[in-house]
mmCIF file of C-alpha atoms in Angstrom:
data_model
loop_
_atom_site.group_PDB
_atom_site.id
_atom_site.type_symbol
_atom_site.label_atom_id
_atom_site.label_comp_id
_atom_site.label_asym_id
_atom_site.label_seq_id
_atom_site.Cartn_x
_atom_site.Cartn_y
_atom_site.Cartn_z
ATOM 1 C CA MET F 1 -27.354 7.551 4.909
ATOM 2 C CA SER F 2 -28.107 10.436 7.193
ATOM 3 C CA LEU F 3 -25.862 12.825 9.035
ATOM 4 C CA GLN F 4 -25.263 11.807 12.632
ATOM 5 C CA PRO F 5 -24.805 14.578 15.194
ATOM 6 C CA GLY F 6 -21.659 14.626 17.280
ATOM 7 C CA ILE F 7 -17.919 14.566 16.925
ATOM 8 C CA HIS F 8 -16.100 12.301 14.525
ATOM 9 C CA PRO F 9 -12.782 11.710 16.338
ATOM 10 C CA LYS F 10 -9.434 12.215 14.671
ATOM 11 C CA GLY F 11 -8.247 9.063 12.965
ATOM 12 C CA GLU F 12 -11.627 7.337 13.051
ATOM 13 C CA GLY F 13 -13.604 6.716 9.909
ATOM 14 C CA ALA F 14 -17.354 6.675 9.444
ATOM 15 C CA ASP F 15 -18.496 3.075 9.803
ATOM 16 C CA GLY F 16 -15.054 2.332 11.328
ATOM 17 C CA VAL F 17 -13.314 1.999 7.962
ATOM 18 C CA HIS F 18 -10.245 3.329 6.170
ATOM 19 C CA TRP F 19 -9.816 2.811 2.439
ATOM 20 C CA ASN F 20 -6.390 2.126 0.947
ATOM 21 C CA ILE F 21 -6.511 3.207 -2.670
ATOM 22 C CA LEU F 22 -3.203 2.720 -4.477
ATOM 23 C CA GLY F 23 -1.205 3.625 -1.357
ATOM 24 C CA GLN F 24 -3.298 6.625 -0.371
ATOM 25 C CA VAL F 25 -5.349 6.300 2.810
ATOM 26 C CA TYR F 26 -8.884 7.695 2.784
ATOM 27 C CA THR F 27 -10.773 7.914 6.067
ATOM 28 C CA PRO F 28 -14.449 8.685 5.441
ATOM 29 C CA LYS F 29 -15.699 11.314 7.868
ATOM 30 C CA SER F 30 -19.289 11.808 6.706
ATOM 31 C CA ILE F 31 -21.440 9.862 4.272
ATOM 32 C CA THR F 32 -24.830 11.196 3.220
ATOM 33 C CA GLU F 33 -26.664 11.327 -0.092
ATOM 34 C CA GLU F 34 -25.806 15.027 -0.361
ATOM 35 C CA CYS F 35 -22.112 14.909 0.577
ATOM 36 C CA LEU F 36 -19.200 12.521 1.067
ATOM 37 C CA SER F 37 -16.193 13.806 2.996
ATOM 38 C CA TRP F 38 -12.934 12.019 3.764
ATOM 39 C CA HIS F 39 -9.575 12.722 5.337
ATOM 40 C CA ALA F 40 -6.781 11.748 2.954
ATOM 41 C CA LEU F 41 -3.140 10.915 3.527
ATOM 42 C CA LEU F 42 -1.304 11.308 0.216
ATOM 43 C CA PRO F 43 2.199 9.837 0.625
ATOM 44 C CA GLN F 44 5.079 11.560 -1.093
ATOM 45 C CA GLU F 45 5.270 11.157 -4.858
ATOM 46 C CA THR F 46 1.727 9.778 -5.173
ATOM 47 C CA PHE F 47 -0.932 11.218 -7.419
ATOM 48 C CA ILE F 48 -4.503 10.956 -8.625
ATOM 49 C CA PRO F 49 -4.421 10.969 -12.428
ATOM 50 C CA PRO F 50 -6.523 13.489 -14.354
ATOM 51 C CA HIS F 51 -10.174 12.548 -14.287
ATOM 52 C CA VAL F 52 -13.665 14.033 -14.486
ATOM 53 C CA HIS F 53 -16.659 13.771 -12.172
ATOM 54 C CA PRO F 54 -19.581 14.515 -14.524
ATOM 55 C CA THR F 55 -22.149 14.702 -11.699
ATOM 56 C CA GLN F 56 -20.200 15.985 -8.665
ATOM 57 C CA ASP F 57 -18.410 19.071 -7.442
ATOM 58 C CA GLU F 58 -15.189 18.213 -5.572
ATOM 59 C CA TYR F 59 -13.234 20.206 -2.990
ATOM 60 C CA ILE F 60 -9.890 19.780 -1.229
ATOM 61 C CA HIS F 61 -8.863 21.648 1.910
ATOM 62 C CA VAL F 62 -5.092 21.189 2.251
ATOM 63 C CA LEU F 63 -4.430 20.521 5.940
ATOM 64 C CA SER F 64 -0.649 20.024 5.740
ATOM 65 C CA GLY F 65 1.808 20.152 2.878
ATOM 66 C CA GLU F 66 1.417 21.268 -0.704
ATOM 67 C CA LEU F 67 -0.184 19.864 -3.848
ATOM 68 C CA ASP F 68 0.342 20.400 -7.535
ATOM 69 C CA LEU F 69 -2.796 20.254 -9.629
ATOM 70 C CA VAL F 70 -3.910 20.295 -13.205
ATOM 71 C CA LEU F 71 -7.363 21.888 -13.341
ATOM 72 C CA ASP F 72 -8.995 22.211 -16.749
ATOM 73 C CA GLY F 73 -5.522 22.170 -18.346
ATOM 74 C CA GLU F 74 -4.077 24.856 -16.052
ATOM 75 C CA HIS F 75 -1.191 24.026 -13.698
ATOM 76 C CA LEU F 76 -1.857 25.201 -10.136
ATOM 77 C CA HIS F 77 -0.140 24.903 -6.746
ATOM 78 C CA ALA F 78 -2.036 24.654 -3.429
ATOM 79 C CA ASN F 79 -0.451 25.334 -0.047
ATOM 80 C CA THR F 80 -1.439 24.437 3.520
ATOM 81 C CA GLY F 81 -4.766 26.108 4.300
ATOM 82 C CA ASP F 82 -5.814 26.524 0.670
ATOM 83 C CA LEU F 83 -9.176 25.341 -0.635
ATOM 84 C CA VAL F 84 -9.233 23.792 -4.111
ATOM 85 C CA CYS F 85 -12.587 23.918 -5.946
ATOM 86 C CA MET F 86 -13.145 21.519 -8.832
ATOM 87 C CA PRO F 87 -16.590 21.938 -10.433
ATOM 88 C CA ARG F 88 -18.301 18.929 -11.999
ATOM 89 C CA GLY F 89 -17.330 18.240 -15.580
ATOM 90 C CA ILE F 90 -13.897 19.910 -15.238
ATOM 91 C CA PRO F 91 -10.856 17.620 -15.719
ATOM 92 C CA HIS F 92 -8.511 17.619 -12.730
ATOM 93 C CA GLY F 93 -5.439 15.730 -11.491
ATOM 94 C CA ILE F 94 -3.776 15.919 -8.077
ATOM 95 C CA PHE F 95 -0.032 15.388 -7.516
ATOM 96 C CA ASN F 96 2.132 15.252 -4.382
ATOM 97 C CA ASN F 97 5.528 16.195 -5.802
ATOM 98 C CA THR F 98 6.868 17.621 -2.525
ATOM 99 C CA GLY F 99 8.887 14.755 -1.073
ATOM 100 C CA HIS F 100 6.660 14.846 2.047
ATOM 101 C CA ASN F 101 3.316 13.361 3.008
ATOM 102 C CA VAL F 102 0.286 15.617 2.505
ATOM 103 C CA THR F 103 -2.969 15.533 4.462
ATOM 104 C CA CYS F 104 -6.228 16.934 3.129
ATOM 105 C CA LEU F 105 -9.945 16.968 3.691
ATOM 106 C CA PHE F 106 -11.771 16.072 0.483
ATOM 107 C CA TRP F 107 -15.484 16.247 -0.170
ATOM 108 C CA VAL F 108 -17.838 15.796 -3.079
ATOM 109 C CA THR F 109 -21.422 16.848 -3.521
ATOM 110 C CA PRO F 110 -23.634 15.056 -4.186
ATOM 111 C CA THR F 111 -22.199 11.701 -3.068
ATOM 112 C CA GLY F 112 -23.499 9.825 -6.102
ATOM 113 C CA LYS F 113 -21.743 6.506 -6.603
ATOM 114 C CA LEU F 114 -18.366 7.565 -5.175
ATOM 115 C CA VAL F 115 -18.644 5.876 -1.773
ATOM 116 C CA ASN F 116 -19.510 2.600 -3.494
ATOM 117 C CA LEU F 117 -16.503 3.042 -5.795
ATOM 118 C CA PHE F 118 -14.149 3.614 -2.857
ATOM 119 C CA ARG F 119 -15.491 0.472 -1.176
ATOM 120 C CA LYS F 120 -14.731 -1.515 -4.361
ATOM 121 C CA LEU F 121 -11.269 0.050 -4.829
ATOM 122 C CA HIS F 122 -10.109 -0.645 -1.251
ATOM 123 C CA ASN F 123 -6.838 -2.621 -1.385
ATOM 124 C CA MET F 124 -6.926 -2.863 -5.179
ATOM 125 C CA SER F 125 -3.293 -2.784 -6.292
ATOM 126 C CA ARG F 126 -3.376 -2.286 -10.057
ATOM 127 C CA PRO F 127 -3.988 1.202 -11.480
ATOM 128 C CA ASP F 128 -5.472 -0.233 -14.695
ATOM 129 C CA GLU F 129 -8.128 -2.044 -12.627
ATOM 130 C CA VAL F 130 -8.939 1.175 -10.754
ATOM 131 C CA VAL F 131 -9.358 3.084 -14.016
ATOM 132 C CA ALA F 132 -11.477 0.336 -15.608
ATOM 133 C CA MET F 133 -13.844 0.084 -12.636
ATOM 134 C CA SER F 134 -14.198 3.839 -12.063
ATOM 135 C CA SER F 135 -16.183 4.646 -15.193
ATOM 136 C CA ASP F 136 -19.044 2.485 -13.895
ATOM 137 C CA TYR F 137 -19.184 4.825 -10.853
ATOM 138 C CA GLU F 138 -19.201 8.190 -12.659
ATOM 139 C CA VAL F 139 -15.443 8.869 -12.488
ATOM 140 C CA ASN F 140 -13.862 9.085 -15.935
ATOM 141 C CA PHE F 141 -10.067 8.966 -16.112
ATOM 142 C CA LEU F 142 -8.290 10.733 -18.960
ATOM 143 C CA PRO F 143 -5.376 9.216 -20.916
ATOM 144 C CA PRO F 144 -2.519 8.064 -18.646
ATOM 145 C CA VAL F 145 -0.358 10.666 -16.949
ATOM 146 C CA ARG F 146 2.734 10.004 -14.890
ATOM 147 C CA ALA F 147 3.795 12.229 -11.995
ATOM 148 C CA ALA F 148 7.025 12.840 -13.933
ATOM 149 C CA ASP F 149 4.976 14.413 -16.717
ATOM 150 C CA VAL F 150 3.869 17.190 -14.357
ATOM 151 C CA ILE F 151 7.260 18.556 -13.304
ATOM 152 C CA GLY F 152 7.833 22.267 -12.998
ATOM 153 C CA LEU F 153 4.406 23.063 -11.558
ATOM 154 C CA LYS F 154 5.748 24.840 -8.479
#
């Protein structure tokens, strides 16, 4: 996995793939040992439950829309253009409570096992299966949280 020079066109994923993970569409843009980046479409009322990356720092640049977050127990709200920084070892959850689709650019460093996890999760339809598989790839989900449990974050 090495960085290839050039332009990665809009809508095209690295290796020509898009991952569908529980209704969210992830389009990998760059895959190296040092960094994995992906464009994400988070449909309205979807969320990524609170979890921890023990070996990776994660970032989100909100391209359009707004996100509610829980970061180390604190409720936060990110707007278009904001950068969210989530250091390794810090619990975080991401919620689209806006009633509109949200687009973001995510990246983690280092890549670790995350790209392999996304490949395994593609088209998996059951959240319990996603949670069970993730711990083998250095993503540890916290006890279940529903989007409804995170109301009033705005």
